[in-house]
PDB file of C-alpha atoms and ligand atoms in Angstrom:
ATOM      1  CA  MET A 269     -10.871 -12.255 -14.290  1.00  0.00           C
ATOM      2  CA  ARG A 270      -7.294 -12.171 -16.238  1.00  0.00           C
ATOM      3  CA  ILE A 271      -4.740 -10.498 -13.980  1.00  0.00           C
ATOM      4  CA  CYS A 272      -1.259  -9.156 -15.549  1.00  0.00           C
ATOM      5  CA  PHE A 273       1.244  -7.713 -12.910  1.00  0.00           C
ATOM      6  CA  VAL A 274       3.887  -5.150 -14.414  1.00  0.00           C
ATOM      7  CA  GLY A 275       6.658  -5.385 -12.286  1.00  0.00           C
ATOM      8  CA  GLY A 276       7.229  -8.746 -10.144  1.00  0.00           C
ATOM      9  CA  GLY A 277       8.848  -7.430  -6.914  1.00  0.00           C
ATOM     10  CA  ASN A 278       7.878  -7.518  -3.278  1.00  0.00           C
ATOM     11  CA  MET A 279       4.256  -6.228  -3.485  1.00  0.00           C
ATOM     12  CA  ALA A 280       3.428  -8.361  -6.666  1.00  0.00           C
ATOM     13  CA  THR A 281       5.139 -11.392  -4.801  1.00  0.00           C
ATOM     14  CA  ALA A 282       2.925 -10.190  -1.565  1.00  0.00           C
ATOM     15  CA  LEU A 283      -0.296  -9.840  -3.776  1.00  0.00           C
ATOM     16  CA  ILE A 284      -0.047 -12.986  -5.872  1.00  0.00           C
ATOM     17  CA  GLY A 285       0.309 -14.931  -2.885  1.00  0.00           C
ATOM     18  CA  GLY A 286      -2.522 -13.711  -1.045  1.00  0.00           C
ATOM     19  CA  MET A 287      -4.679 -14.222  -4.262  1.00  0.00           C
ATOM     20  CA  LEU A 288      -3.903 -17.628  -4.616  1.00  0.00           C
ATOM     21  CA  ALA A 289      -4.432 -18.076  -0.981  1.00  0.00           C
ATOM     22  CA  LYS A 290      -7.688 -16.621  -1.528  1.00  0.00           C
ATOM     23  CA  GLY A 291      -8.823 -18.789  -4.373  1.00  0.00           C
ATOM     24  CA  PHE A 292      -7.712 -16.972  -7.843  1.00  0.00           C
ATOM     25  CA  THR A 293      -6.459 -19.332 -10.102  1.00  0.00           C
ATOM     26  CA  PRO A 294      -2.667 -19.346 -11.178  1.00  0.00           C
ATOM     27  CA  GLY A 295      -3.803 -19.444 -14.812  1.00  0.00           C
ATOM     28  CA  ASP A 296      -5.419 -16.114 -14.323  1.00  0.00           C
ATOM     29  CA  ILE A 297      -2.504 -14.281 -13.384  1.00  0.00           C
ATOM     30  CA  ALA A 298       0.696 -13.279 -15.483  1.00  0.00           C
ATOM     31  CA  VAL A 299       3.473 -11.368 -14.606  1.00  0.00           C
ATOM     32  CA  VAL A 300       5.791  -8.690 -16.781  1.00  0.00           C
ATOM     33  CA  GLU A 301       9.231  -9.153 -15.231  1.00  0.00           C
ATOM     34  CA  PRO A 302      12.355  -7.893 -16.900  1.00  0.00           C
ATOM     35  CA  ARG A 303      14.807 -10.421 -14.759  1.00  0.00           C
ATOM     36  CA  ALA A 304      14.870 -13.692 -15.900  1.00  0.00           C
ATOM     37  CA  GLU A 305      15.865 -14.669 -12.204  1.00  0.00           C
ATOM     38  CA  GLY A 306      12.586 -12.979 -10.924  1.00  0.00           C
ATOM     39  CA  ARG A 307      10.219 -14.782 -13.644  1.00  0.00           C
ATOM     40  CA  ASP A 308      12.000 -18.065 -12.795  1.00  0.00           C
ATOM     41  CA  ARG A 309      10.975 -17.483  -8.877  1.00  0.00           C
ATOM     42  CA  LEU A 310       7.438 -16.368  -9.847  1.00  0.00           C
ATOM     43  CA  ALA A 311       6.718 -19.179 -12.021  1.00  0.00           C
ATOM     44  CA  ALA A 312       8.216 -22.032  -9.352  1.00  0.00           C
ATOM     45  CA  ASP A 313       6.448 -20.309  -6.472  1.00  0.00           C
ATOM     46  CA  PHE A 314       3.107 -19.604  -7.893  1.00  0.00           C
ATOM     47  CA  ALA A 315       2.848 -21.385 -11.392  1.00  0.00           C
ATOM     48  CA  VAL A 316       1.784 -18.049 -12.730  1.00  0.00           C
ATOM     49  CA  ARG A 317       2.664 -17.164 -16.424  1.00  0.00           C
ATOM     50  CA  THR A 318       5.319 -14.609 -16.911  1.00  0.00           C
ATOM     51  CA  HIS A 319       6.423 -12.294 -19.651  1.00  0.00           C
ATOM     52  CA  ALA A 320       9.783 -10.633 -20.076  1.00  0.00           C
ATOM     53  CA  ALA A 321       8.058  -7.443 -21.753  1.00  0.00           C
ATOM     54  CA  LEU A 322       4.674  -5.672 -21.735  1.00  0.00           C
ATOM     55  CA  ASP A 323       3.584  -7.454 -25.140  1.00  0.00           C
ATOM     56  CA  ALA A 324       0.162  -8.127 -26.711  1.00  0.00           C
ATOM     57  CA  ALA A 325       0.658 -11.524 -24.671  1.00  0.00           C
ATOM     58  CA  ALA A 326       0.675  -9.814 -21.685  1.00  0.00           C
ATOM     59  CA  LEU A 327      -1.871  -6.850 -22.338  1.00  0.00           C
ATOM     60  CA  ALA A 328      -4.310  -9.901 -23.061  1.00  0.00           C
ATOM     61  CA  CYS A 329      -5.989  -9.582 -19.729  1.00  0.00           C
ATOM     62  CA  ASP A 330      -9.080  -7.502 -17.355  1.00  0.00           C
ATOM     63  CA  VAL A 331      -6.721  -6.002 -15.028  1.00  0.00           C
ATOM     64  CA  LEU A 332      -3.287  -4.237 -15.216  1.00  0.00           C
ATOM     65  CA  VAL A 333      -1.763  -3.879 -11.828  1.00  0.00           C
ATOM     66  CA  LEU A 334       1.416  -1.720 -12.153  1.00  0.00           C
ATOM     67  CA  ALA A 335       3.465  -2.649  -9.445  1.00  0.00           C
ATOM     68  CA  VAL A 336       6.748  -0.686 -10.292  1.00  0.00           C
ATOM     69  CA  LYS A 337       8.631   1.673  -8.430  1.00  0.00           C
ATOM     70  CA  PRO A 338       6.633   5.081  -8.999  1.00  0.00           C
ATOM     71  CA  GLN A 339      10.348   6.539 -10.794  1.00  0.00           C
ATOM     72  CA  GLN A 340      10.075   2.963 -13.321  1.00  0.00           C
ATOM     73  CA  MET A 341       6.716   3.685 -14.083  1.00  0.00           C
ATOM     74  CA  ARG A 342       6.617   6.109 -17.388  1.00  0.00           C
ATOM     75  CA  ALA A 343       9.219   3.841 -18.995  1.00  0.00           C
ATOM     76  CA  ALA A 344       6.980   0.617 -17.891  1.00  0.00           C
ATOM     77  CA  LEU A 345       3.884   2.420 -19.391  1.00  0.00           C
ATOM     78  CA  ALA A 346       5.062   3.394 -22.611  1.00  0.00           C
ATOM     79  CA  PRO A 347       4.946  -0.391 -24.292  1.00  0.00           C
ATOM     80  CA  ALA A 348       0.965  -0.028 -23.286  1.00  0.00           C
ATOM     81  CA  ARG A 349       0.331   3.398 -24.898  1.00  0.00           C
ATOM     82  CA  GLY A 350      -2.332   3.247 -27.625  1.00  0.00           C
ATOM     83  CA  ARG A 351      -2.954  -0.357 -26.928  1.00  0.00           C
ATOM     84  CA  LEU A 352      -4.908  -0.482 -24.233  1.00  0.00           C
ATOM     85  CA  VAL A 353      -8.470  -1.557 -25.398  1.00  0.00           C
ATOM     86  CA  ASP A 354     -10.928  -1.918 -21.980  1.00  0.00           C
ATOM     87  CA  GLN A 355      -8.399  -3.114 -19.198  1.00  0.00           C
ATOM     88  CA  VAL A 356      -8.802  -1.570 -15.887  1.00  0.00           C
ATOM     89  CA  VAL A 357      -5.329  -0.130 -14.914  1.00  0.00           C
ATOM     90  CA  VAL A 358      -4.586  -0.406 -11.369  1.00  0.00           C
ATOM     91  CA  SER A 359      -1.404   1.739  -9.803  1.00  0.00           C
ATOM     92  CA  ILE A 360      -0.104   0.450  -6.455  1.00  0.00           C
ATOM     93  CA  ALA A 361       3.120   2.897  -6.906  1.00  0.00           C
ATOM     94  CA  ALA A 362       2.759   5.359  -3.940  1.00  0.00           C
ATOM     95  CA  GLY A 363       2.386   9.261  -5.025  1.00  0.00           C
ATOM     96  CA  LEU A 364       1.756   8.837  -8.435  1.00  0.00           C
ATOM     97  CA  ARG A 365      -1.389  10.598  -9.861  1.00  0.00           C
ATOM     98  CA  LEU A 366      -4.084   9.216 -12.072  1.00  0.00           C
ATOM     99  CA  ALA A 367      -3.409  12.319 -13.974  1.00  0.00           C
ATOM    100  CA  ASP A 368       0.392  11.580 -14.594  1.00  0.00           C
ATOM    101  CA  ILE A 369      -0.564   7.921 -15.304  1.00  0.00           C
ATOM    102  CA  GLY A 370      -3.290   8.977 -17.602  1.00  0.00           C
ATOM    103  CA  ARG A 371      -1.068  11.328 -19.505  1.00  0.00           C
ATOM    104  CA  TRP A 372       1.760   8.639 -19.970  1.00  0.00           C
ATOM    105  CA  LEU A 373      -1.089   6.596 -21.428  1.00  0.00           C
ATOM    106  CA  ASP A 374      -2.350   8.943 -23.797  1.00  0.00           C
ATOM    107  CA  GLY A 375      -5.498  10.229 -22.094  1.00  0.00           C
ATOM    108  CA  TYR A 376      -6.562   6.145 -20.709  1.00  0.00           C
ATOM    109  CA  PRO A 377      -9.471   6.917 -18.759  1.00  0.00           C
ATOM    110  CA  ARG A 378     -10.045   3.363 -16.931  1.00  0.00           C
ATOM    111  CA  LEU A 379      -7.713   3.966 -14.008  1.00  0.00           C
ATOM    112  CA  VAL A 380      -7.638   3.282 -10.303  1.00  0.00           C
ATOM    113  CA  ARG A 381      -4.871   4.253  -7.540  1.00  0.00           C
ATOM    114  CA  CYS A 382      -4.396   2.722  -4.646  1.00  0.00           C
ATOM    115  CA  MET A 383      -2.348   2.844  -1.515  1.00  0.00           C
ATOM    116  CA  PRO A 384      -1.457  -0.650   0.118  1.00  0.00           C
ATOM    117  CA  ASN A 385       1.051  -0.930   3.354  1.00  0.00           C
ATOM    118  CA  THR A 386       3.739  -2.827   4.338  1.00  0.00           C
ATOM    119  CA  PRO A 387       1.635  -5.163   6.436  1.00  0.00           C
ATOM    120  CA  ALA A 388       0.147  -6.259   2.967  1.00  0.00           C
ATOM    121  CA  LEU A 389       3.264  -8.762   2.924  1.00  0.00           C
ATOM    122  CA  ILE A 390       1.721 -10.637   5.481  1.00  0.00           C
ATOM    123  CA  GLY A 391      -1.681 -10.569   4.359  1.00  0.00           C
ATOM    124  CA  ALA A 392      -2.649  -7.690   7.283  1.00  0.00           C
ATOM    125  CA  GLY A 393      -2.504  -4.529   4.961  1.00  0.00           C
ATOM    126  CA  THR A 394      -4.722  -1.886   4.766  1.00  0.00           C
ATOM    127  CA  THR A 395      -5.164  -0.437   1.397  1.00  0.00           C
ATOM    128  CA  GLY A 396      -6.889   3.025   0.430  1.00  0.00           C
ATOM    129  CA  LEU A 397      -8.279   2.826  -3.176  1.00  0.00           C
ATOM    130  CA  PHE A 398      -9.271   5.616  -5.624  1.00  0.00           C
ATOM    131  CA  ALA A 399     -11.260   4.728  -8.870  1.00  0.00           C
ATOM    132  CA  ALA A 400     -11.486   7.612 -11.844  1.00  0.00           C
ATOM    133  CA  PRO A 401     -14.923   7.947 -13.513  1.00  0.00           C
ATOM    134  CA  ALA A 402     -14.638   6.195 -16.230  1.00  0.00           C
ATOM    135  CA  VAL A 403     -14.078   2.794 -13.926  1.00  0.00           C
ATOM    136  CA  SER A 404     -17.571   0.567 -13.501  1.00  0.00           C
ATOM    137  CA  ALA A 405     -18.904  -0.586 -10.549  1.00  0.00           C
ATOM    138  CA  GLU A 406     -17.922  -4.211 -11.569  1.00  0.00           C
ATOM    139  CA  ALA A 407     -14.339  -3.078 -12.365  1.00  0.00           C
ATOM    140  CA  ARG A 408     -13.874  -1.669  -8.774  1.00  0.00           C
ATOM    141  CA  ALA A 409     -15.329  -4.727  -7.520  1.00  0.00           C
ATOM    142  CA  GLY A 410     -12.621  -6.937  -9.483  1.00  0.00           C
ATOM    143  CA  VAL A 411      -9.884  -4.631  -8.215  1.00  0.00           C
ATOM    144  CA  GLU A 412     -11.165  -4.760  -4.847  1.00  0.00           C
ATOM    145  CA  ARG A 413     -11.007  -8.746  -4.322  1.00  0.00           C
ATOM    146  CA  ILE A 414      -7.314  -8.397  -5.679  1.00  0.00           C
ATOM    147  CA  LEU A 415      -6.457  -5.950  -2.989  1.00  0.00           C
ATOM    148  CA  ALA A 416      -8.665  -7.631  -0.134  1.00  0.00           C
ATOM    149  CA  ALA A 417      -6.636 -10.665  -0.908  1.00  0.00           C
ATOM    150  CA  VAL A 418      -3.937  -8.880   1.442  1.00  0.00           C
ATOM    151  CA  GLY A 419      -5.841  -7.115   4.056  1.00  0.00           C
ATOM    152  CA  SER A 420      -8.730  -4.739   4.216  1.00  0.00           C
ATOM    153  CA  THR A 421      -9.829  -2.273   1.778  1.00  0.00           C
ATOM    154  CA  VAL A 422     -11.280   1.294   2.107  1.00  0.00           C
ATOM    155  CA  TRP A 423     -12.243   3.171  -0.965  1.00  0.00           C
ATOM    156  CA  ILE A 424     -11.630   7.266  -1.173  1.00  0.00           C
ATOM    157  CA  ASP A 425     -13.794   9.256  -3.053  1.00  0.00           C
ATOM    158  CA  ASP A 426     -11.418  12.123  -3.759  1.00  0.00           C
ATOM    159  CA  GLU A 427      -7.962  11.467  -5.337  1.00  0.00           C
ATOM    160  CA  ALA A 428      -6.703  14.583  -3.392  1.00  0.00           C
ATOM    161  CA  ARG A 429      -7.338  12.649  -0.110  1.00  0.00           C
ATOM    162  CA  MET A 430      -4.767   9.762  -0.966  1.00  0.00           C
ATOM    163  CA  ASP A 431      -2.205  11.746   0.383  1.00  0.00           C
ATOM    164  CA  ALA A 432      -3.870  11.822   3.635  1.00  0.00           C
ATOM    165  CA  VAL A 433      -4.339   7.935   3.478  1.00  0.00           C
ATOM    166  CA  THR A 434      -0.283   7.639   2.389  1.00  0.00           C
ATOM    167  CA  ALA A 435      -0.047  10.201   5.846  1.00  0.00           C
ATOM    168  CA  ILE A 436      -1.962   7.851   7.740  1.00  0.00           C
ATOM    169  CA  SER A 437      -1.748   3.769   6.777  1.00  0.00           C
ATOM    170  CA  GLY A 438       1.045   4.134   4.165  1.00  0.00           C
ATOM    171  CA  SER A 439       3.667   5.799   6.540  1.00  0.00           C
ATOM    172  CA  GLY A 440       1.438   4.556   9.650  1.00  0.00           C
ATOM    173  CA  PRO A 441       3.511   1.472  10.183  1.00  0.00           C
ATOM    174  CA  ALA A 442       6.420   3.319  10.819  1.00  0.00           C
ATOM    175  CA  TYR A 443       4.654   5.176  13.256  1.00  0.00           C
ATOM    176  CA  VAL A 444       3.833   2.294  15.177  1.00  0.00           C
ATOM    177  CA  PHE A 445       7.510   0.478  14.645  1.00  0.00           C
ATOM    178  CA  HIS A 446       9.000   3.561  15.946  1.00  0.00           C
ATOM    179  CA  PHE A 447       6.705   3.383  18.963  1.00  0.00           C
ATOM    180  CA  ILE A 448       7.801  -0.343  19.561  1.00  0.00           C
ATOM    181  CA  GLU A 449      11.433   1.091  19.242  1.00  0.00           C
ATOM    182  CA  ALA A 450      10.713   3.477  22.224  1.00  0.00           C
ATOM    183  CA  LEU A 451       9.036   1.229  24.265  1.00  0.00           C
ATOM    184  CA  GLU A 452      11.524  -1.305  23.922  1.00  0.00           C
ATOM    185  CA  ALA A 453      14.205   1.463  24.961  1.00  0.00           C
ATOM    186  CA  ALA A 454      12.198   2.238  28.082  1.00  0.00           C
ATOM    187  CA  GLY A 455      12.145  -1.235  28.637  1.00  0.00           C
ATOM    188  CA  ALA A 456      15.830  -1.561  28.317  1.00  0.00           C
ATOM    189  CA  GLN A 457      16.286   1.399  31.073  1.00  0.00           C
ATOM    190  CA  LEU A 458      14.138  -0.362  33.315  1.00  0.00           C
ATOM    191  CA  GLY A 459      16.661  -3.206  33.181  1.00  0.00           C
ATOM    192  CA  PHE A 460      15.374  -5.674  30.707  1.00  0.00           C
ATOM    193  CA  ASP A 461      17.611  -7.473  28.213  1.00  0.00           C
ATOM    194  CA  ALA A 462      16.547  -6.607  24.765  1.00  0.00           C
ATOM    195  CA  ASP A 463      14.847  -9.881  23.792  1.00  0.00           C
ATOM    196  CA  THR A 464      12.603  -9.478  26.946  1.00  0.00           C
ATOM    197  CA  ALA A 465      11.931  -5.581  26.383  1.00  0.00           C
ATOM    198  CA  HIS A 466      11.051  -7.107  22.458  1.00  0.00           C
ATOM    199  CA  ALA A 467       8.887  -9.276  23.308  1.00  0.00           C
ATOM    200  CA  LEU A 468       6.861  -7.167  25.867  1.00  0.00           C
ATOM    201  CA  ALA A 469       6.993  -4.400  23.372  1.00  0.00           C
ATOM    202  CA  VAL A 470       5.790  -6.030  20.542  1.00  0.00           C
ATOM    203  CA  GLY A 471       3.184  -8.420  22.357  1.00  0.00           C
ATOM    204  CA  THR A 472       1.658  -5.460  23.815  1.00  0.00           C
ATOM    205  CA  VAL A 473       1.196  -3.592  20.666  1.00  0.00           C
ATOM    206  CA  LEU A 474       0.001  -6.464  18.989  1.00  0.00           C
ATOM    207  CA  GLY A 475      -2.660  -7.418  21.607  1.00  0.00           C
ATOM    208  CA  ALA A 476      -4.136  -3.937  21.930  1.00  0.00           C
ATOM    209  CA  ALA A 477      -4.322  -3.693  18.247  1.00  0.00           C
ATOM    210  CA  GLN A 478      -6.203  -7.200  18.029  1.00  0.00           C
ATOM    211  CA  LEU A 479      -8.157  -5.769  20.997  1.00  0.00           C
ATOM    212  CA  ALA A 480      -9.203  -2.459  19.668  1.00  0.00           C
ATOM    213  CA  ALA A 481     -10.000  -4.328  15.947  1.00  0.00           C
ATOM    214  CA  GLN A 482     -12.334  -6.585  17.872  1.00  0.00           C
ATOM    215  CA  SER A 483     -14.064  -4.796  20.580  1.00  0.00           C
ATOM    216  CA  HIS A 484     -16.960  -2.610  20.018  1.00  0.00           C
ATOM    217  CA  ASP A 485     -15.945   0.006  22.111  1.00  0.00           C
ATOM    218  CA  THR A 486     -13.588   2.719  20.922  1.00  0.00           C
ATOM    219  CA  PRO A 487      -9.831   3.252  21.593  1.00  0.00           C
ATOM    220  CA  ALA A 488     -10.602   5.766  23.979  1.00  0.00           C
ATOM    221  CA  THR A 489     -13.047   3.806  26.289  1.00  0.00           C
ATOM    222  CA  LEU A 490     -10.475   0.637  26.010  1.00  0.00           C
ATOM    223  CA  ARG A 491      -7.804   3.074  27.490  1.00  0.00           C
ATOM    224  CA  GLU A 492      -9.992   4.567  30.049  1.00  0.00           C
ATOM    225  CA  ARG A 493     -10.636   1.033  31.103  1.00  0.00           C
ATOM    226  CA  VAL A 494      -6.915   0.124  31.704  1.00  0.00           C
ATOM    227  CA  THR A 495      -6.501   3.727  33.271  1.00  0.00           C
ATOM    228  CA  SER A 496      -7.227   3.396  37.263  1.00  0.00           C
ATOM    229  CA  LYS A 497      -7.530   7.019  38.960  1.00  0.00           C
ATOM    230  CA  GLY A 498      -4.000   7.728  40.556  1.00  0.00           C
ATOM    231  CA  GLY A 499      -2.473   4.193  39.238  1.00  0.00           C
ATOM    232  CA  THR A 500       0.322   3.338  36.845  1.00  0.00           C
ATOM    233  CA  THR A 501      -1.156   3.886  33.644  1.00  0.00           C
ATOM    234  CA  ALA A 502      -2.712   7.276  34.701  1.00  0.00           C
ATOM    235  CA  ALA A 503       0.825   8.156  35.772  1.00  0.00           C
ATOM    236  CA  ALA A 504       2.311   7.410  32.093  1.00  0.00           C
ATOM    237  CA  LEU A 505      -0.761   9.068  30.281  1.00  0.00           C
ATOM    238  CA  ALA A 506      -0.410  12.110  32.334  1.00  0.00           C
ATOM    239  CA  SER A 507       3.235  12.475  31.257  1.00  0.00           C
ATOM    240  CA  LEU A 508       2.416  11.822  27.543  1.00  0.00           C
ATOM    241  CA  ALA A 509      -0.148  14.092  27.649  1.00  0.00           C
ATOM    242  CA  ALA A 510       2.254  16.942  29.198  1.00  0.00           C
ATOM    243  CA  ASP A 511       4.343  16.323  26.571  1.00  0.00           C
ATOM    244  CA  ASP A 512       1.635  17.128  24.264  1.00  0.00           C
ATOM    245  CA  PHE A 513       1.406  13.454  22.550  1.00  0.00           C
ATOM    246  CA  VAL A 514      -1.528  13.735  20.037  1.00  0.00           C
ATOM    247  CA  ALA A 515      -0.500  17.177  18.851  1.00  0.00           C
ATOM    248  CA  ILE A 516       3.197  15.456  18.387  1.00  0.00           C
ATOM    249  CA  VAL A 517       1.120  12.682  16.403  1.00  0.00           C
ATOM    250  CA  GLY A 518      -0.704  15.033  14.633  1.00  0.00           C
ATOM    251  CA  ARG A 519       2.279  17.193  13.152  1.00  0.00           C
ATOM    252  CA  ALA A 520       3.735  14.060  12.105  1.00  0.00           C
ATOM    253  CA  VAL A 521       0.723  13.147  10.194  1.00  0.00           C
ATOM    254  CA  ALA A 522       0.768  16.488   8.594  1.00  0.00           C
ATOM    255  CA  ALA A 523       4.160  16.543   7.841  1.00  0.00           C
ATOM    256  CA  ALA A 524       3.524  13.121   5.709  1.00  0.00           C
ATOM    257  CA  GLU A 525       1.179  14.547   3.940  1.00  0.00           C
ATOM    258  CA  GLN A 526       2.441  17.891   3.033  1.00  0.00           C
ATOM    259  CA  ARG A 527       5.489  15.500   1.833  1.00  0.00           C
ATOM    260  CA  GLY A 528       3.107  13.384  -0.116  1.00  0.00           C
ATOM    261  CA  LYS A 529       1.716  16.249  -2.217  1.00  0.00           C
ATOM    262  CA  ALA A 530       5.705  17.390  -2.640  1.00  0.00           C
ATOM    263  CA  LEU A 531       6.405  13.714  -4.107  1.00  0.00           C
ATOM    264  CA  GLY A 532       3.444  13.716  -5.964  1.00  0.00           C
ATOM    265  CA  ASP A 533       4.206  16.680  -8.132  1.00  0.00           C
ATOM    266  CA  ALA A 534       7.947  15.523  -8.510  1.00  0.00           C
ATOM    267  CA  LEU A 535       6.916  12.014  -9.654  1.00  0.00           C
ATOM    268  CA  GLY A 536       4.160  13.174 -11.961  1.00  0.00           C
ATOM    269  CA  ALA A 537       6.438  15.855 -13.650  1.00  0.00           C
ATOM    270  CA  ASP A 538       7.512  14.983 -17.232  1.00  0.00           C
ATOM    271  CA  GLU A 539      11.400  15.647 -18.070  1.00  0.00           C
ATOM    272  CA  GLY A 540      12.836  18.809 -17.233  1.00  0.00           C
ATOM    273  CA  GLU A 541      10.129  19.742 -14.969  1.00  0.00           C
ATOM    274  CA  LYS A 542      11.170  18.293 -11.720  1.00  0.00           C
ATOM    275  CA  ILE A 543      10.833  19.914  -8.787  1.00  0.00           C
TER     276      ILE A 543
HETATM  277  N1  NAP B  56       6.556  -2.566  -0.819  1.00  0.00           N
HETATM  278  C1  NAP B  56       5.391  -1.719  -0.183  1.00  0.00           C
HETATM  279  O1  NAP B  56       5.309  -2.084   1.046  1.00  0.00           O
HETATM  280  C2  NAP B  56       4.892  -1.046  -0.761  1.00  0.00           C
HETATM  281  C3  NAP B  56       3.561  -0.205  -0.155  1.00  0.00           C
HETATM  282  C4  NAP B  56       2.659   0.085  -0.596  1.00  0.00           C
HETATM  283  C5  NAP B  56       3.152   0.626  -1.922  1.00  0.00           C
HETATM  284  N2  NAP B  56       4.316   0.183  -2.546  1.00  0.00           N
HETATM  285  C6  NAP B  56       4.318   0.427  -4.213  1.00  0.00           C
HETATM  286  O2  NAP B  56       4.644  -0.645  -4.939  1.00  0.00           O
HETATM  287  C7  NAP B  56       5.391  -0.529  -6.002  1.00  0.00           C
HETATM  288  C8  NAP B  56       6.096  -1.920  -5.933  1.00  0.00           C
HETATM  289  O3  NAP B  56       7.154  -1.893  -4.771  1.00  0.00           O
HETATM  290  P1  NAP B  56       7.985  -3.044  -4.479  1.00  0.00           P
HETATM  291  O4  NAP B  56       8.687  -2.849  -3.213  1.00  0.00           O
HETATM  292  O5  NAP B  56       7.369  -4.351  -4.808  1.00  0.00           O
HETATM  293  O6  NAP B  56       8.729  -2.705  -5.579  1.00  0.00           O
HETATM  294  P2  NAP B  56      10.116  -3.438  -6.199  1.00  0.00           P
HETATM  295  O7  NAP B  56      10.610  -4.878  -5.506  1.00  0.00           O
HETATM  296  O8  NAP B  56      11.481  -3.055  -6.581  1.00  0.00           O
HETATM  297  O9  NAP B  56       9.035  -4.305  -7.440  1.00  0.00           O
HETATM  298  C9  NAP B  56       9.537  -3.410  -8.539  1.00  0.00           C
HETATM  299  C10 NAP B  56       9.745  -4.681  -9.857  1.00  0.00           C
HETATM  300  O10 NAP B  56       9.481  -4.330 -11.172  1.00  0.00           O
HETATM  301  C11 NAP B  56      10.241  -4.481 -11.846  1.00  0.00           C
HETATM  302  N3  NAP B  56      10.639  -3.636 -12.999  1.00  0.00           N
HETATM  303  C12 NAP B  56      11.395  -2.271 -13.338  1.00  0.00           C
HETATM  304  N4  NAP B  56      11.126  -2.019 -14.585  1.00  0.00           N
HETATM  305  C13 NAP B  56      10.235  -2.571 -15.109  1.00  0.00           C
HETATM  306  C14 NAP B  56       9.504  -2.483 -16.407  1.00  0.00           C
HETATM  307  N5  NAP B  56       9.643  -1.702 -17.288  1.00  0.00           N
HETATM  308  N6  NAP B  56       8.497  -3.541 -16.670  1.00  0.00           N
HETATM  309  C15 NAP B  56       7.770  -4.223 -15.796  1.00  0.00           C
HETATM  310  N7  NAP B  56       9.041  -4.760 -14.542  1.00  0.00           N
HETATM  311  C16 NAP B  56      10.032  -4.028 -13.982  1.00  0.00           C
HETATM  312  C17 NAP B  56      11.934  -4.310 -10.927  1.00  0.00           C
HETATM  313  O11 NAP B  56      12.689  -4.932 -11.803  1.00  0.00           O
HETATM  314  P3  NAP B  56      14.406  -4.716 -11.292  1.00  0.00           P
HETATM  315  O12 NAP B  56      14.575  -4.955  -9.925  1.00  0.00           O
HETATM  316  O13 NAP B  56      15.302  -5.053 -12.281  1.00  0.00           O
HETATM  317  O14 NAP B  56      14.353  -2.704 -11.464  1.00  0.00           O
HETATM  318  C18 NAP B  56      11.275  -4.923 -10.125  1.00  0.00           C
HETATM  319  O15 NAP B  56      11.233  -6.545  -9.944  1.00  0.00           O
HETATM  320  C19 NAP B  56       6.016   0.739  -5.977  1.00  0.00           C
HETATM  321  O16 NAP B  56       5.517   1.889  -6.816  1.00  0.00           O
HETATM  322  C20 NAP B  56       5.822   1.029  -4.449  1.00  0.00           C
HETATM  323  O17 NAP B  56       5.343   2.424  -4.453  1.00  0.00           O
HETATM  324  C21 NAP B  56       5.008  -0.620  -2.072  1.00  0.00           C
END
């Protein structure tokens, strides 16, 4: 499987690093990156082929991974218009819909949309994927191998649900970082220095997430197991419940999903149609 990345920034770098660690061959990977310094870095770090433009040599691939910013996508795709044959085109751009990418490619149908999240940068990502009907099962499996190189993957069968994926796992790391910040701030209020509060907060979130991932029990059961009647955890959870913690998170996720829909409209609008 020959893979060409369009855009050699943070996400392409994370994906290529993960792919090579999982046994992909550098000779099968190419990157289109306009900045010479970016091309030099990619070639030096990974021994992959680099191209300054999406030309015929770059398009000679099986999978084209679109790793530019959503706002850069339309211009980045222009050189590929009318020149795609049977490549699978995979967008990792947040918010952009396949209908818009397909329109910018003159109706090209073999499209996959992915929503990775930032833990992909350390190989611990969670990626939601959606494939258009024209993508074969074999092609889907190839795309899944690429994204699985930086974490876990979940296929979604309705593209409209990608805004919900974005709201849960795409934006989700920020909710967790915010929770860590809150725990650190609470630690500081209880008299810990910043380093100690950070170590206690991050270690707890990391350990609890690993326990939730490895345990056969549900998070609810794990929570109940740390909660003795009348104990310290029960006091904290009662305070969270009184402040409507679950509803607060639900409203935050709903706000993210709504924003995702609006951004999808704006990003996919052609010139003069932006909302
Ligand atoms: N970072 C994340 O954790 C994350 C998570 C989920 C999804 N995503 C998505 O992943 C995509 C890439 O994000 P990123 O953080 O990797 O962005 P990035 O670091 O800015 O990388 C994009 C790269 O594409 C290059 N580029 C610009 N125009 C191009 C063109 N016409 N042809 C080829 N390359 C071009 C940019 O060069 P210049 O710097 O010169 O413009 C830059 O090196 C985005 O669409 C984002 O929504 C990212």
